[in-house]
XYZ file of C-alpha atoms in Angstrom:
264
model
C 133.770 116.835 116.673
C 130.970 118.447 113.752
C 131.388 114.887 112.204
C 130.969 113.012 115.291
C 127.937 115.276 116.239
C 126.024 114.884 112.599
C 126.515 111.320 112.706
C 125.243 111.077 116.174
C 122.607 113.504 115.512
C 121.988 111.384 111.562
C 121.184 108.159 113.842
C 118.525 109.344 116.392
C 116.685 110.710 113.427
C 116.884 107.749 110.729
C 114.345 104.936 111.320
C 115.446 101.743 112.281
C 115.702 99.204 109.053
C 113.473 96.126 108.649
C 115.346 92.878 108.298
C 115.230 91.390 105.041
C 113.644 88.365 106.807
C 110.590 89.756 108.365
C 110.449 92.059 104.907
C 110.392 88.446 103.116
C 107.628 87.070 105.899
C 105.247 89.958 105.313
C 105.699 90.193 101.650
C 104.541 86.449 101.535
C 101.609 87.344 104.039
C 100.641 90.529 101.541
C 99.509 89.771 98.454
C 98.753 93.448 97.968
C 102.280 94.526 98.005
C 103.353 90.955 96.970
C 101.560 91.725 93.860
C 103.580 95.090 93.599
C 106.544 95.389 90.868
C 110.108 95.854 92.217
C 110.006 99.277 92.420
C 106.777 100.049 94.254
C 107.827 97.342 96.650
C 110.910 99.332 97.677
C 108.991 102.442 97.379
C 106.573 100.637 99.938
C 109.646 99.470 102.338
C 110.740 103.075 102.581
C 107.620 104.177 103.252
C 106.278 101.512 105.630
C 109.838 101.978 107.650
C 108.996 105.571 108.431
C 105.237 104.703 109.609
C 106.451 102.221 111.909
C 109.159 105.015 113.167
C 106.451 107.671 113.502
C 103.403 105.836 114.543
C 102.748 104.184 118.363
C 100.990 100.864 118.104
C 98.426 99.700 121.200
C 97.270 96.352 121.814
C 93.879 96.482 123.968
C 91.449 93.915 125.507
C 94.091 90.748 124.944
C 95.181 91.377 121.024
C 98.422 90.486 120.474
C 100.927 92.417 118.444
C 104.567 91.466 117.155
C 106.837 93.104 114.965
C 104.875 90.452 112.072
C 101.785 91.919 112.508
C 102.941 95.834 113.386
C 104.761 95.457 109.666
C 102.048 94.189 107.748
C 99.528 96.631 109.200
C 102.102 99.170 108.183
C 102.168 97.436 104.934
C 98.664 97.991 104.172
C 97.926 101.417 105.681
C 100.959 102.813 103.205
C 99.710 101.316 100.466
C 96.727 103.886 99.900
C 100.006 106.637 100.399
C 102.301 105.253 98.248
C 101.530 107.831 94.813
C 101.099 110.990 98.032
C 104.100 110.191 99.939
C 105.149 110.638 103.433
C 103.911 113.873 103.642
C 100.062 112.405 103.504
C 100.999 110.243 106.976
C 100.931 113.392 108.999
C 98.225 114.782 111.835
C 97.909 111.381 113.834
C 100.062 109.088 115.764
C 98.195 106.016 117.519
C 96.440 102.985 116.316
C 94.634 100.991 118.305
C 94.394 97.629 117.994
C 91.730 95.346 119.528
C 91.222 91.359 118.541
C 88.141 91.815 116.895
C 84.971 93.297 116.621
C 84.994 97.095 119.343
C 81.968 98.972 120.555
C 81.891 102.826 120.129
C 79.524 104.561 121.973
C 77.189 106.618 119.203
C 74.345 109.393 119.909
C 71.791 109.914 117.016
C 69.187 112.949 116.678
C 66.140 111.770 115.378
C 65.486 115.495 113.183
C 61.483 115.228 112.975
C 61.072 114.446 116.700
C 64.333 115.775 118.084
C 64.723 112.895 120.209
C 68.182 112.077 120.762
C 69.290 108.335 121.327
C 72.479 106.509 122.438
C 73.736 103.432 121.808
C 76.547 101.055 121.522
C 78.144 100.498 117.679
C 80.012 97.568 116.936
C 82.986 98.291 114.469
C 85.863 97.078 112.848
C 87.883 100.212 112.501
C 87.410 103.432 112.632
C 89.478 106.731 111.779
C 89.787 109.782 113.860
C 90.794 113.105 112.917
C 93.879 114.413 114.169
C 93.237 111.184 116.593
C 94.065 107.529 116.444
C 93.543 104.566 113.700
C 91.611 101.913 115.012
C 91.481 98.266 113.822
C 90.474 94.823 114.797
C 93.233 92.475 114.233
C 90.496 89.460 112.982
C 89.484 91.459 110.330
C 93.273 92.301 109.426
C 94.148 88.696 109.391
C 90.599 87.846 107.318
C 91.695 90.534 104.538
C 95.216 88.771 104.343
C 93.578 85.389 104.126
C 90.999 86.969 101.016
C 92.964 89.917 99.786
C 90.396 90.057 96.526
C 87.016 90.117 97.698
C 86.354 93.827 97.898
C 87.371 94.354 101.573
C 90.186 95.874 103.298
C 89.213 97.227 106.974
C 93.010 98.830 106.578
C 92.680 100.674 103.258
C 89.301 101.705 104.412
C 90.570 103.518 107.105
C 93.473 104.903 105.814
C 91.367 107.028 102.839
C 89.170 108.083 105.630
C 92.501 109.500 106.710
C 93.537 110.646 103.479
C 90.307 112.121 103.162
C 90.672 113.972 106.683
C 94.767 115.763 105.792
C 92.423 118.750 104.329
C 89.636 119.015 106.879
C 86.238 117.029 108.184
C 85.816 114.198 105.832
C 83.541 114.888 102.631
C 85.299 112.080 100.361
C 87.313 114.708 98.647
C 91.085 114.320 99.745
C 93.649 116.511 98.932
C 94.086 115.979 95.160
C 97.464 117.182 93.193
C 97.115 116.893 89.153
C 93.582 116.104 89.023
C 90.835 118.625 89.191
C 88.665 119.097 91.921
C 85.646 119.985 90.150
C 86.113 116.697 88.129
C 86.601 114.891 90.983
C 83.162 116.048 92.885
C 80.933 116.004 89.582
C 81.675 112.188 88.868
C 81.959 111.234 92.806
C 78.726 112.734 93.199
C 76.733 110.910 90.542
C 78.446 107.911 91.277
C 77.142 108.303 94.652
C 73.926 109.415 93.027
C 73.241 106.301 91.519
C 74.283 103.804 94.054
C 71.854 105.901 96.691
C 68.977 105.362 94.134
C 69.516 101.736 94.192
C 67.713 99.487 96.274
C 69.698 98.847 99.082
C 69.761 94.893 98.607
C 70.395 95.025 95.011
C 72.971 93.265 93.591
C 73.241 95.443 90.240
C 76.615 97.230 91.656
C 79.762 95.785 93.597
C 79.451 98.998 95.688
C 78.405 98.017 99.135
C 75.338 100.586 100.089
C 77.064 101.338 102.948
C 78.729 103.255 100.968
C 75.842 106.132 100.860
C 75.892 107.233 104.619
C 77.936 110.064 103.490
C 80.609 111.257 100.755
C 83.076 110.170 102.862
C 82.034 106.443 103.533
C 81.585 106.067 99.295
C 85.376 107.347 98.738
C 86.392 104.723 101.375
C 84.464 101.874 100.189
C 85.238 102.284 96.737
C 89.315 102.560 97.952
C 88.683 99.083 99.183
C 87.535 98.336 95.311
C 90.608 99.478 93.931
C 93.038 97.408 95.808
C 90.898 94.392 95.944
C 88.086 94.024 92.474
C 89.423 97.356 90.418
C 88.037 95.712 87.458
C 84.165 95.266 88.743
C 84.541 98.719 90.283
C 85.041 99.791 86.745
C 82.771 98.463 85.047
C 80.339 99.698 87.679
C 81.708 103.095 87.672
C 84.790 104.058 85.039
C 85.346 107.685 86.339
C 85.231 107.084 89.268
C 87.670 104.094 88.555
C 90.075 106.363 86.681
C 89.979 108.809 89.005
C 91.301 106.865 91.856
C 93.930 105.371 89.387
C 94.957 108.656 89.156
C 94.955 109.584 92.841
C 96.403 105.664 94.083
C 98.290 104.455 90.997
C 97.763 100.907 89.218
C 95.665 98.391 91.543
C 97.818 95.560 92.728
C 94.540 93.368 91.588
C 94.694 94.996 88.143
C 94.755 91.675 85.807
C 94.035 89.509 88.415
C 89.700 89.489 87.913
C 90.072 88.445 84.397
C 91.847 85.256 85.671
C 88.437 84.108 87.923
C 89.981 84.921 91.686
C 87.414 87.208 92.854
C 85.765 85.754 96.141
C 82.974 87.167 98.580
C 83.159 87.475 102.080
């Protein structure tokens, strides 16, 4: 009977496996993990099985999920935890999914007349704390289809969630072997720099979106890791190895030098 019970007990709790075939499928549709070495690639499996146990995945307004698209979503949005482990998945459960562009409805106080507006925001994700992850499947499929032009609406998100395990998003996540103090100095003049920039200069791969708050530069330059980690470097090498540090070795790392970086 104990035996009976544990094993009984052992399979409720383990995640279901994913075939080798759809494993295969998204690999090929991935080049992020594709890119991966053996190791990281099984590290990412494990890892990606236990999201898609733990997290609740809603279609809205006509998108269209299947277990293709839940996986390489999954892929993706454990790539950013793959050096923090499972443990940096925890505090949210839902992730919305809509086919492309969603409205959020935004109020902004004007602080020298104190007029307060509302209006209607059109995103492509967004991140919640202690609340859902929200994404629009067309810009999923468009960072498959140009995984090295500085974008990923999925990474994005996902260090916004990172960023969040500790508290409101500032752009400093939890950080385990690197110090904090570091990590704030050289984010901060990093930030520093890009927010003294004309905002249509072309002088830095950071997108200037980047300096609505701490929290939008960490994510934006998490996209640059995964996707241009050499420009991103050149622009900025502490901040570079800094998120080296905190991700591990870019997938893209090599790949620059070769001529594949696009624009979207």
């Amino acid at each position: 009977m104990p035996g009976r019970w544990w094993h009984s007990l052992r399979a409720r709790f383990e995640p279901a496996p994913i075939a080798d075939s759809l494993w295969r499928r998204a690999l090929t549709g991935c080049p992020l993990a594709r890119r991966l070495d053996s190791e990281r690639q099984d590290q990412l499996r494990r890892l990606a099985t236990l999201f898609l146990a733990r997290k609740n995945f809603h279609a809205l307004a006509g998108a269209v999920l299947d277990d293709y698209w839940r996986l390489v979503i999954a892929m993706q949005a454990c790539l950013p935890a793959l050096q923090q482990g499972a443990a940096s998945l925890r505090g949210w459960r839902e992730i919305l999914i809509y086919p492309g562009e969603f409205k959020v409805r935004r109020s902004h106080h004007d602080d020298h007349t104190g007029v307060v507006t509302v209006g209607d925001e059109a995103r492509i994700g967004e991140a919640w704390e202690h609340g859902p992850l929200v994404l629009s499947l067309a810009d999923v499929q468009l960072d498959l289809e140009q995984p090295w032009d500085g974008y990923n609406v999925v990474v994005h998100e996902m260090a916004h969630k990172l960023d969040m395990l500790d508290g409101p998003p500032d752009g400093v996540p939890p950080l385990v072997d690197i110090p904090r103090r570091r990590w704030i100095e050289q984010f901060q003049l990093a930030y520093d720099r890009l927010a003294s920039a004309p905002p249509h200069s072309h002088d830095s791969p950071i997108d200037h979106y980047a300096t609505e708050s701490a929290s939008e530069y960490f994510a934006v330059v998490s996209e640059l890791h995964y996707s241009q980690p050499a420009l991103l470097r050149e622009a900025e090498p502490a901040v570079a190895d800094l998120l080296q540090a905190f991700y591990g070795r870019s997938p893209a790392a090599g790949r620059e030098s070769l001529g594949f970086c696009g624009s979207r």
